[in-house]
């Protein structure tokens, strides 16, 4: 199905009459519609017998349509490049005005006459909360996916899978609101308990107040990315060839051994893709964290004391009162976030593309 | 693959017991569970380190350990592993259901407080901290307009891009486009908001607005388009690949040019799948808060013109009410959240049903 009919544009279909009578689906612009009319009009000579196909036209509908799709494809590359260019263009003046080291200063006051801001604490908070969230969510999500695909009765599995898909579509602001209004009090109780009994571990130390902490943020994030990872990996698990599963069972494998030897290896690229997608969501998550974290600017591994901050949450919180330099500073922090997610995504895609020969449809 | 447990209970009479592997009796698992709970209750209350929640958690851990030990002694290591993993997988399911049910329950119970006609007919204009009413009309208008414009921009662009990737693209350039569409899926929403802020609000919009940057619903639509584009390209691409090759070849054999084959044969065949993808993308875009917060400004009054002045949206309304100190704000936030979730879920359910009815893959 390559380029075969390229030369025979308009050959057998009656050309203009037919083309004009068709309605045009969305996306075909006026430019395309006019093309065959204008090129067809001068004479229409040269149509002979079997071998005499019309010559390939320079401005035919085929070329116009092809050009249009090429332009749309190029638009993707242009947009990605434009994101990088415009963010850099707006970030550089603010970075020049910064009187502290952008990488190491722990604080964010870019609106003063001597702007001071640093990305270190924010980037640390972003990575810490996303990593924690993924650490909690991935095992649970894989467990649910395996339950839905291989343990639950088929009808129940399908119905619950549908529900999980729906939960994956719930907007993050709803999870943020729930985390702040409902979930924070059990987490506070749990934090106090941890502090009482495990206070000697630095992670759970401190004198409070507890509650609006990295732990709350990470848990809310985990609950948020859980349906996404579950829904993707469940689909991958369902695609395991039945022959592989039955072969494992026929050789005497228990159900867990069947999952470990047939299902999990088959789905590995899909699992990696799902994890990376979840990580991307967690890294870029703004509103849920802006609502649940107690905003501070400092690098600390304490999980339960009020505090924690991320690049995205800081943008949402500080944007309201930002002046020109403040906006530039926020854009600079967004550039750092963009770079982090770009690296994560490109790595994930490279892994998936390299493993694609193993499972074509899993990714 | 369904069940192996039941087949063992009705044992065929021909098989002597000595040939069969030993198995734990059926009452072993519940007995271990009860014992584990009792032991954990004694431990927790004896040392007074926690409450009933800790009893359950510790009990679950003890149950897993006890089950593994018992099965290991009677049935062997492989079977013990199988039982433990199965129990772990089931508990993962229970563990995850609890918070998700809580989210849904809170949403419905708290959201019902302000679910009245007034909420859908009024805006927040001139609503002070002590006013109990006020609604989300302006936000609903904003959401619909922004998502509508974003859809108008993205659908033609995304479908044409997918056509290029599937039908025309060859070699490294097409591969690069595919690769970057995948990468674009992972761009955080706040970054797309910052991009439109830097590009449209701060650089382009002053040209139309006497040199002052202007926030607008259209800017929000642009930011949402950046988020919707990769989703639509990916789903359309997958659908176009599923169109059977004989359909294309039949058209070519009749002398139909390629562009017309694509527009008249390939696209109509793939249409239900494409519509599904578009609806899922719309549902995702409708729930985005961060980009709207950055570039639409968010006003309290009704503004039906997306090209001028601040506009709000449902998700932004939720965020703003959540940060409001008024004691009536949380109820408004929850009702708006319920409205938003209802809107998104209706779109998602419709998309899934459509996908189920017209299945191209077979």
XYZ file of C-alpha atoms in Angstrom:
725
model
C 0.000 0.000 0.000
C 2.818 2.366 -0.843
C 2.800 5.225 -3.281
C 1.297 3.228 -6.163
C -1.692 5.342 -7.161
C 0.325 8.522 -7.056
C 0.554 9.018 -10.821
C -3.012 8.118 -11.541
C -4.525 11.061 -9.749
C -7.956 11.784 -11.243
C -7.452 9.134 -13.933
C -10.529 7.001 -13.630
C -12.891 8.806 -11.369
C -14.091 11.554 -13.657
C -11.976 14.251 -12.117
C -13.604 17.531 -11.325
C -17.233 16.530 -11.386
C -16.856 13.820 -8.816
C -14.438 15.702 -6.627
C -16.661 18.696 -6.415
C -19.759 16.743 -5.559
C -18.129 15.150 -2.534
C -18.619 16.740 0.798
C -15.377 17.521 2.468
C -14.615 15.980 5.822
C -13.230 18.214 8.512
C -9.614 19.020 7.992
C -9.514 19.343 4.235
C -9.044 23.033 3.673
C -10.309 25.114 0.787
C -6.855 25.006 -0.749
C -7.185 21.304 -1.416
C -10.689 21.557 -2.760
C -9.689 24.035 -5.449
C -6.555 22.309 -6.579
C -8.007 19.731 -9.011
C -10.279 22.303 -10.661
C -7.499 24.660 -11.605
C -5.110 22.036 -12.902
C -7.718 20.117 -14.825
C -9.116 23.027 -16.791
C -6.573 23.682 -19.577
C -7.815 21.384 -22.294
C -7.576 18.026 -20.615
C -5.469 16.768 -23.514
C -3.228 13.778 -23.727
C -5.550 11.100 -22.451
C -4.870 8.177 -24.701
C -5.279 4.459 -24.396
C -4.144 2.068 -21.696
C -0.552 3.156 -21.248
C -1.115 6.879 -21.362
C -1.617 7.784 -17.742
C -1.812 11.491 -17.025
C 1.455 12.951 -15.911
C 2.105 13.572 -12.267
C 0.966 17.108 -11.576
C 3.026 19.659 -9.801
C 0.097 21.154 -7.916
C -2.383 18.284 -7.854
C -4.721 17.415 -5.021
C -2.454 14.554 -4.051
C 0.523 16.821 -3.490
C -1.559 19.420 -1.723
C -3.028 16.867 0.676
C 0.330 15.289 1.258
C 1.814 18.704 1.976
C -0.993 19.467 4.387
C -0.431 16.294 6.390
C 3.313 16.896 6.342
C 2.708 20.382 7.732
C 0.552 18.955 10.517
C 3.238 16.416 11.348
C 5.909 19.080 11.402
C 3.721 21.155 13.714
C 4.422 18.688 16.520
C 8.163 19.212 16.211
C 7.627 22.971 15.938
C 5.530 23.024 19.118
C 8.124 21.117 21.138
C 10.876 23.371 19.858
C 8.744 26.463 20.496
C 8.112 25.393 24.102
C 11.839 25.188 24.734
C 12.629 28.435 22.871
C 9.946 30.616 24.480
C 10.591 29.308 27.977
C 14.302 30.022 27.586
C 13.599 33.472 26.127
C 11.503 34.483 29.132
C 13.659 32.750 31.728
C 17.025 34.256 30.809
C 16.306 37.879 31.888
C 15.066 36.695 35.280
C 18.062 34.398 35.736
C 20.354 37.352 34.915
C 18.607 39.446 37.588
C 18.933 36.704 40.210
C 21.379 37.729 42.919
C 21.789 34.234 44.385
C 22.834 30.921 42.900
C 19.868 29.504 40.989
C 20.858 25.899 41.685
C 21.691 25.994 45.387
C 19.795 28.867 47.044
C 16.939 27.623 49.233
C 14.203 30.204 48.958
C 11.911 31.971 46.539
C 11.615 35.758 46.671
C 11.996 36.923 43.088
C 9.688 39.924 43.494
C 12.074 41.967 45.675
C 14.309 44.692 44.310
C 17.157 42.214 44.736
C 15.562 39.043 43.382
C 16.673 35.842 45.126
C 15.460 32.459 44.082
C 16.816 28.940 43.790
C 15.525 25.719 42.314
C 17.372 23.229 44.528
C 14.770 22.677 47.247
C 11.887 22.651 44.741
C 13.521 20.125 42.432
C 14.371 17.969 45.446
C 10.771 18.115 46.670
C 9.449 17.247 43.217
C 11.666 14.206 42.863
C 11.105 13.081 46.476
C 7.305 13.239 46.375
C 7.062 11.611 42.930
C 9.476 8.838 43.843
C 7.594 8.118 47.084
C 4.259 8.153 45.267
C 5.523 5.729 42.650
C 7.079 3.498 45.307
C 3.674 3.206 46.970
C 1.517 3.076 43.855
C 3.355 0.676 41.538
C 3.220 -2.527 43.647
C -0.402 -1.910 44.598
C -1.368 -1.054 41.023
C 0.301 -4.160 39.636
C -1.476 -6.217 42.293
C -4.856 -4.798 41.322
C -4.123 -5.259 37.639
C -3.204 -8.914 38.197
C -6.291 -9.371 40.360
C -8.554 -7.892 37.695
C -6.985 -9.794 34.813
C -6.232 -13.209 36.357
C -7.934 -13.678 39.743
C -11.330 -12.006 39.664
C -14.278 -13.731 37.953
C -14.395 -12.490 34.378
C -17.552 -10.420 34.690
C -16.429 -8.767 37.924
C -13.012 -8.129 36.389
C -14.492 -6.388 33.355
C -16.856 -4.275 35.433
C -14.167 -3.242 37.924
C -11.753 -2.564 35.088
C -14.289 -0.187 33.601
C -14.582 1.554 36.986
C -10.805 1.899 37.233
C -10.769 3.469 33.765
C -13.357 5.961 34.959
C -11.358 6.789 38.078
C -8.325 7.452 35.883
C -10.326 10.257 34.271
C -11.176 12.050 37.532
C -9.468 15.472 37.485
C -6.553 15.995 39.851
C -8.133 19.008 41.535
C -10.762 16.654 42.970
C -8.085 14.440 44.504
C -6.385 17.550 45.891
C -9.592 18.763 47.488
C -10.245 15.321 48.970
C -6.688 15.107 50.271
C -6.981 18.450 52.038
C -10.510 18.117 53.423
C -10.812 14.403 54.209
C -7.569 12.491 54.004
C -5.397 14.894 55.996
C -6.824 13.958 59.403
C -6.099 10.193 59.241
C -2.664 11.011 57.858
C -2.095 13.424 60.763
C -3.051 10.723 63.276
C -0.770 8.264 61.536
C 2.063 10.811 61.506
C 1.691 11.461 65.245
C 1.744 7.704 65.861
C 4.848 7.279 63.706
C 6.524 10.172 65.492
C 5.759 8.674 68.914
C 7.061 5.219 68.189
C 9.556 5.696 65.390
C 10.722 9.242 66.110
C 14.302 8.011 66.365
C 14.341 7.469 62.589
C 15.152 10.876 61.023
C 12.403 10.364 58.412
C 9.751 10.450 61.128
C 11.414 12.870 63.562
C 10.534 16.468 64.376
C 8.232 18.179 66.846
C 5.286 18.908 64.581
C 2.913 20.279 63.559
C 2.171 17.263 61.406
C -0.305 16.687 58.603
C 0.301 18.899 55.569
C 3.471 16.976 54.879
C 5.385 15.258 52.104
C 3.687 12.043 53.217
C 0.202 13.432 52.626
C 1.246 14.814 49.241
C 2.898 11.567 48.204
C -0.082 9.479 49.329
C -2.541 11.669 47.428
C -0.278 11.484 44.377
C -0.099 7.707 44.736
C -3.887 7.406 44.912
C -4.109 9.655 41.868
C -1.714 7.734 39.637
C -2.962 4.358 40.870
C -5.915 4.090 38.411
C -3.699 5.180 35.491
C -1.004 2.578 36.124
C -3.633 -0.078 36.899
C -5.658 0.550 33.770
C -2.608 0.454 31.469
C -0.985 -2.618 32.999
C -4.289 -4.492 33.172
C -4.683 -4.028 29.438
C -1.185 -5.370 28.880
C -1.789 -8.388 31.133
C -4.992 -9.208 29.287
C -3.053 -9.304 26.021
C -0.804 -12.157 27.120
C -1.324 -14.974 24.611
C -3.517 -17.655 26.165
C -1.184 -20.260 24.681
C 1.693 -19.021 26.873
C -0.436 -19.146 30.018
C -1.817 -22.577 29.257
C 1.630 -23.912 28.410
C 2.900 -22.801 31.812
C -0.065 -24.366 33.602
C 0.279 -27.561 31.601
C 3.878 -27.896 32.745
C 2.612 -27.937 36.316
C 3.164 -24.308 37.271
C 1.077 -22.900 40.103
C -0.923 -19.811 39.291
C 1.727 -17.490 40.709
C 4.450 -19.293 38.740
C 2.337 -18.918 35.624
C 2.036 -15.176 36.267
C 5.755 -14.874 36.936
C 6.934 -16.862 33.942
C 4.330 -16.013 31.286
C 2.373 -12.884 32.119
C 4.897 -10.567 33.789
C 7.740 -10.977 31.247
C 5.322 -10.527 28.390
C 3.952 -7.343 29.893
C 7.260 -5.835 31.031
C 7.536 -3.104 28.356
C 3.930 -2.195 29.020
C 4.557 -2.038 32.771
C 7.572 0.198 32.240
C 5.519 2.438 29.968
C 2.723 2.609 32.550
C 5.185 3.434 35.335
C 6.808 6.151 33.311
C 3.458 7.640 32.400
C 2.545 7.610 36.079
C 5.890 9.218 36.934
C 5.264 11.883 34.310
C 1.875 12.627 35.835
C 3.352 12.712 39.338
C 6.260 15.008 38.392
C 4.027 17.513 36.663
C 1.134 17.363 39.101
C 0.292 20.848 40.258
C -3.003 21.420 41.927
C -3.283 18.328 44.107
C 0.087 19.158 45.662
C -0.569 22.880 45.897
C -3.612 22.007 48.011
C -2.005 19.382 50.254
C 1.619 20.369 50.888
C 2.568 22.847 53.597
C 4.743 25.129 51.530
C 8.337 25.537 52.787
C 11.652 26.139 51.057
C 14.253 23.793 52.391
C 15.814 20.443 51.673
C 14.698 17.963 54.321
C 14.073 14.250 54.353
C 11.475 14.574 57.117
C 8.302 13.056 55.728
C 5.711 13.868 58.380
C 6.300 17.452 59.479
C 4.369 20.221 57.746
C 6.328 21.225 54.698
C 7.455 20.059 51.322
C 7.152 21.832 48.021
C 7.435 21.028 44.355
C 8.240 23.033 41.249
C 4.708 22.815 39.889
C 2.969 23.552 43.200
C 5.248 26.565 43.699
C 4.287 27.907 40.280
C 0.590 27.651 41.147
C 1.066 29.269 44.560
C 3.469 32.058 43.640
C 1.964 33.034 40.280
C -0.720 35.309 41.746
C 1.633 37.907 43.200
C 4.467 37.574 40.683
C 5.802 40.657 38.903
C 7.831 40.594 35.683
C 10.944 39.059 37.254
C 8.757 36.756 39.340
C 7.104 35.387 36.222
C 10.479 34.931 34.588
C 11.693 33.054 37.651
C 8.634 30.781 37.587
C 9.162 30.173 33.873
C 12.788 29.271 34.612
C 11.611 26.730 37.188
C 9.107 25.414 34.631
C 11.994 24.990 32.200
C 13.778 22.799 34.743
C 10.598 20.733 35.202
C 10.219 20.457 31.406
C 13.795 19.185 31.146
C 13.291 16.605 33.922
C 10.096 15.238 32.367
C 11.654 15.277 28.895
C 14.575 13.160 30.134
C 12.226 10.730 31.907
C 9.999 10.432 28.843
C 12.760 9.997 26.307
C 14.360 7.314 28.480
C 11.053 5.484 28.814
C 10.309 5.687 25.108
C 13.798 4.489 24.228
C 13.291 1.440 26.472
C 9.907 0.697 24.925
C 11.061 1.179 21.336
C 14.021 -1.112 21.860
C 11.798 -3.842 23.277
C 9.084 -3.386 20.700
C 10.034 -6.448 18.691
C 9.017 -8.529 21.719
C 5.495 -7.186 22.010
C 4.263 -4.969 19.234
C 1.018 -3.824 20.770
C 1.920 -3.693 24.433
C 3.314 -0.203 24.411
C -7.440 -21.404 33.809
C -10.447 -20.619 35.939
C -10.312 -22.694 39.104
C -8.122 -25.389 40.450
C -9.389 -25.256 44.025
C -12.819 -26.824 43.519
C -11.639 -29.747 41.409
C -9.644 -31.174 44.309
C -12.485 -31.295 46.771
C -14.502 -33.856 44.779
C -11.787 -36.419 44.457
C -12.226 -39.249 41.987
C -12.493 -42.553 43.861
C -9.939 -44.340 41.678
C -7.059 -42.253 42.984
C -5.520 -43.432 46.245
C -4.520 -40.801 48.795
C -0.865 -41.768 48.658
C -0.556 -40.528 45.068
C -2.003 -37.085 45.747
C -0.050 -34.115 47.024
C -0.950 -33.174 50.588
C -3.094 -30.071 50.891
C -4.086 -27.804 53.727
C -7.668 -28.487 54.878
C -10.221 -25.890 53.814
C -10.576 -24.487 57.312
C -6.832 -23.744 57.614
C -6.898 -20.250 56.081
C -9.767 -18.852 58.209
C -8.286 -20.462 61.314
C -4.916 -18.818 60.668
C -6.680 -15.495 60.059
C -8.515 -15.665 63.400
C -5.375 -16.709 65.235
C -3.370 -13.901 63.611
C -5.969 -11.286 64.552
C -6.126 -12.542 68.143
C -2.348 -12.574 68.475
C -2.057 -9.094 67.013
C -4.778 -7.786 69.357
C -2.922 -9.218 72.343
C 0.363 -7.739 71.128
C -1.039 -4.285 70.345
C -3.189 -3.844 73.452
C -0.681 -5.623 75.684
C 2.038 -3.122 74.809
C -0.522 -0.313 74.217
C 1.134 1.023 71.066
C -1.948 1.633 68.940
C -5.612 1.162 68.190
C -7.870 -1.091 66.126
C -6.314 -0.003 62.805
C -2.937 -1.282 63.905
C -4.552 -4.555 65.026
C -5.888 -5.124 61.519
C -2.619 -4.182 59.802
C -0.471 -6.296 62.109
C -3.031 -9.103 61.874
C -2.775 -9.072 58.075
C 1.013 -9.330 58.245
C 0.842 -12.159 60.799
C -1.728 -13.925 58.630
C 0.605 -13.820 55.625
C 3.500 -15.162 57.673
C 1.343 -17.875 59.275
C -0.147 -18.915 55.964
C 3.273 -19.193 54.387
C 4.607 -21.252 57.298
C 1.628 -23.629 57.364
C 1.538 -24.147 53.610
C 5.298 -24.562 53.546
C 5.111 -27.311 56.157
C 2.237 -29.220 54.559
C 2.207 -28.456 50.844
C 5.759 -27.424 50.056
C 7.534 -24.234 49.120
C 6.031 -23.653 45.675
C 2.483 -23.929 46.864
C 3.270 -21.713 49.871
C 4.593 -19.012 47.551
C 1.512 -19.315 45.399
C -0.800 -18.854 48.375
C 1.147 -15.898 49.778
C 1.252 -14.025 46.487
C -2.401 -14.675 45.894
C -3.210 -13.255 49.334
C -0.966 -10.233 48.644
C -2.679 -9.540 45.328
C -6.106 -9.722 46.917
C -5.038 -7.407 49.739
C -3.615 -4.890 47.238
C -7.047 -4.740 45.713
C -8.765 -4.134 49.069
C -6.125 -1.579 50.061
C -6.696 0.484 46.920
C -10.460 0.303 46.954
C -10.715 2.019 50.363
C -9.377 5.499 49.411
C -11.017 5.449 45.979
C -14.411 4.659 47.513
C -13.799 7.418 50.047
C -13.122 9.914 47.237
C -16.334 9.003 45.433
C -18.396 8.995 48.634
C -17.095 12.402 49.772
C -17.673 13.817 46.330
C -21.310 12.763 46.291
C -22.179 13.513 49.928
C -20.432 16.898 50.162
C -21.254 17.876 46.597
C -24.997 17.420 47.155
C -25.115 20.345 49.643
C -25.203 23.107 47.050
C -26.607 21.108 44.149
C -29.485 23.506 43.466
C -30.779 25.518 40.538
C -29.206 28.717 41.867
C -25.727 27.193 41.597
C -26.107 26.726 37.851
C -27.716 30.096 37.164
C -25.497 32.578 38.984
C -21.869 33.611 38.893
C -19.596 34.712 41.731
C -19.952 38.383 40.780
C -20.568 40.560 43.873
C -20.587 37.522 46.141
C -18.842 38.434 49.365
C -17.459 36.239 52.103
C -20.759 36.280 54.014
C -23.028 35.437 51.092
C -24.246 31.875 51.114
C -25.263 31.637 47.457
C -23.246 32.227 44.319
C -22.672 29.730 41.595
C -20.575 28.386 38.804
C -22.411 29.577 35.680
C -19.425 31.656 34.554
C -17.091 28.728 35.143
C -19.237 26.303 33.165
C -19.373 28.758 30.257
C -15.605 29.132 30.444
C -14.951 25.396 30.479
C -17.252 24.741 27.522
C -15.783 27.559 25.405
C -12.155 26.786 26.170
C -12.514 23.062 25.566
C -14.590 23.711 22.431
C -11.970 26.003 20.897
C -9.196 23.610 21.862
C -11.096 20.775 20.145
C -11.586 22.861 16.994
C -7.843 23.512 16.855
C -6.648 20.043 17.766
C -8.917 17.660 15.858
C -7.924 18.714 12.293
C -4.278 19.090 13.256
C -4.144 15.815 15.149
C -5.962 13.771 12.511
C -3.810 15.170 9.678
C -0.680 14.483 11.705
C -1.776 10.887 12.289
C -2.531 10.501 8.564
C 0.988 11.682 7.790
C 2.512 9.209 10.244
C 0.481 6.232 9.023
C -0.020 6.874 5.303
C 2.738 9.125 4.009
C 5.564 9.240 6.506
C 8.676 7.250 5.628
C 12.100 7.055 7.163
C 13.692 9.028 9.930
C 11.518 12.114 9.760
C 8.280 10.189 10.318
C 9.958 8.235 13.097
C 11.048 11.483 14.735
C 7.489 12.816 14.599
C 6.132 9.615 16.152
C 8.758 9.681 18.822
C 8.104 13.292 19.764
C 4.347 12.781 19.798
C 5.020 10.106 22.418
C 7.315 12.437 24.304
C 4.741 15.212 24.105
C 2.228 12.989 25.903
C 4.349 13.425 29.006
C 4.602 17.230 29.001
C 3.200 18.440 32.341
C 0.118 20.602 32.061
C 1.751 23.433 33.983
C 4.578 23.575 31.427
C 2.102 23.945 28.583
C 0.483 26.728 30.615
C 3.850 28.446 31.054
C 4.561 28.058 27.334
C 1.325 29.796 26.370
C 2.000 32.415 29.050
C 5.427 33.149 27.586
C 4.367 32.888 23.949
C 0.800 34.167 23.710
C 0.013 36.205 26.824
C 3.346 37.990 27.267
C 4.606 38.261 23.658
C 1.760 38.030 21.110
C -1.299 39.385 22.930
C 0.214 42.859 23.685
C 0.087 43.508 19.911
C -3.704 43.494 20.017
C -4.097 45.077 23.419
C -2.195 48.417 23.422
C 0.989 46.787 24.642
C -0.459 45.232 27.795
C -0.514 41.467 28.196
C -4.082 40.160 28.236
C -5.324 36.972 29.837
C -8.123 35.274 27.953
C -10.064 32.074 27.490
C -8.458 31.669 24.071
C -5.028 31.457 25.679
C -6.348 28.693 27.925
C -7.694 26.934 24.836
C -4.225 27.110 23.276
C -2.666 25.569 26.374
C -5.280 22.805 26.404
C -4.580 22.123 22.696
C -0.935 21.417 23.485
C -2.156 18.787 25.972
C -4.846 17.303 23.710
C -2.788 17.051 20.516
C -0.613 14.028 21.396
C -3.584 12.070 22.791
C -5.577 12.586 19.602
C -2.628 11.807 17.317
C -1.875 8.577 19.167
C -5.455 7.276 19.222
C -6.098 8.247 15.583
C -2.827 6.655 14.528
C -3.762 3.400 16.244
C -7.200 3.404 14.612
C -5.803 4.124 11.120
C -3.403 1.214 11.478
C -6.333 -1.087 12.212
C -8.081 -0.301 8.907
C -7.677 -3.486 6.819
C -5.256 -3.168 3.903
C -7.688 -4.794 1.375
C -9.993 -1.780 1.776
C -7.202 0.530 0.661
C -6.064 -1.805 -2.079
C -9.603 -2.131 -3.405
C -9.838 1.618 -3.731
C -6.437 1.843 -5.429
C -7.438 -0.914 -7.861
C -10.447 1.140 -8.884
C -8.095 3.990 -9.700
C -8.998 6.186 -6.769
C -6.120 8.510 -5.905
C -4.486 8.068 -2.550
C -5.717 11.269 -0.921
C -9.284 10.437 -1.881
C -8.873 6.878 -0.623
C -7.783 8.261 2.728
C -10.608 10.781 2.973
C -13.416 8.587 1.611
C -12.445 5.062 2.646
C -9.887 5.000 5.441
C -11.178 7.855 7.599
C -14.867 6.819 7.576
C -13.858 3.266 8.530
C -11.781 4.490 11.444
C -14.212 7.238 12.457
C -15.778 5.645 15.580
C -12.361 4.960 17.045
C -11.172 8.468 16.256
C -14.250 9.964 17.917
C -13.568 7.864 21.007
C -10.022 9.175 21.197
C -11.197 12.752 20.755
C -13.755 12.408 23.540
C -11.184 10.979 25.939
C -8.861 13.859 25.119
C -11.677 16.348 25.757
C -12.448 14.702 29.089
C -8.839 15.029 30.142
C -8.570 18.643 29.016
C -11.775 19.649 30.806
C -10.271 18.636 34.129
C -7.001 20.563 33.764
C -6.562 23.369 36.255
C -2.964 24.534 36.073
C -2.849 25.949 32.525
C -6.144 27.775 32.988
C -4.883 29.256 36.243
C -1.814 30.664 34.491
C -3.258 32.093 31.286
C -7.028 32.646 31.669
C -6.818 34.742 34.814
C -10.082 33.500 36.266
C -12.738 36.147 36.831
C -15.801 36.131 39.037
C -18.192 37.570 36.465
C -19.805 35.948 33.442
C -17.648 36.525 30.359
C -18.853 34.835 27.203
C -16.150 36.293 24.975
C -13.154 33.967 25.017
C -10.894 36.451 23.223
C -11.051 39.300 25.710
C -10.703 39.641 29.458
C -10.365 37.051 32.166
C -12.321 33.848 32.075
C -12.756 31.122 34.650
C -13.289 27.393 34.286
C -14.863 24.708 36.454
C -11.595 23.227 37.665
C -10.152 26.665 38.365
C -13.361 27.532 40.232
C -12.850 24.473 42.447
C -9.278 25.541 43.174
C -10.214 29.136 43.920
C -13.090 28.175 46.211
C -10.837 25.672 47.973
C -8.473 28.517 48.813
C -11.257 30.887 49.843
C -11.616 31.646 53.548
C -15.413 32.031 53.456
C -17.272 29.316 55.329
C -19.567 28.834 52.326
C -16.665 28.271 49.925
C -15.996 24.546 50.605
C -19.600 23.613 49.751
C -19.313 25.533 46.470
C -15.974 23.857 45.744
C -17.400 20.361 46.297
C -20.489 20.998 44.189
C -18.348 22.359 41.370
C -16.085 19.321 41.700
C -19.126 17.052 41.457
C -20.300 18.914 38.343
C -16.856 18.637 36.804
C -16.583 14.926 37.552
C -20.076 14.345 36.152
C -19.134 16.165 32.934
C -15.885 14.244 32.562
C -17.449 10.891 33.404
C -20.336 11.336 30.964
C -17.815 12.031 28.198
C -15.654 9.083 29.218
C -18.542 6.634 29.508
C -19.941 7.729 26.143
C -16.506 7.286 24.588
C -16.062 3.809 26.078
C -19.517 2.680 24.987
C -18.833 3.958 21.482
C -15.545 2.093 21.447
C -17.246 -1.088 22.586
C -19.984 -0.912 19.953
C -17.753 -0.236 16.974
C -14.733 -2.407 17.360
C -12.397 -2.321 14.415
C -9.872 -4.693 15.923
C -10.900 -8.268 15.485
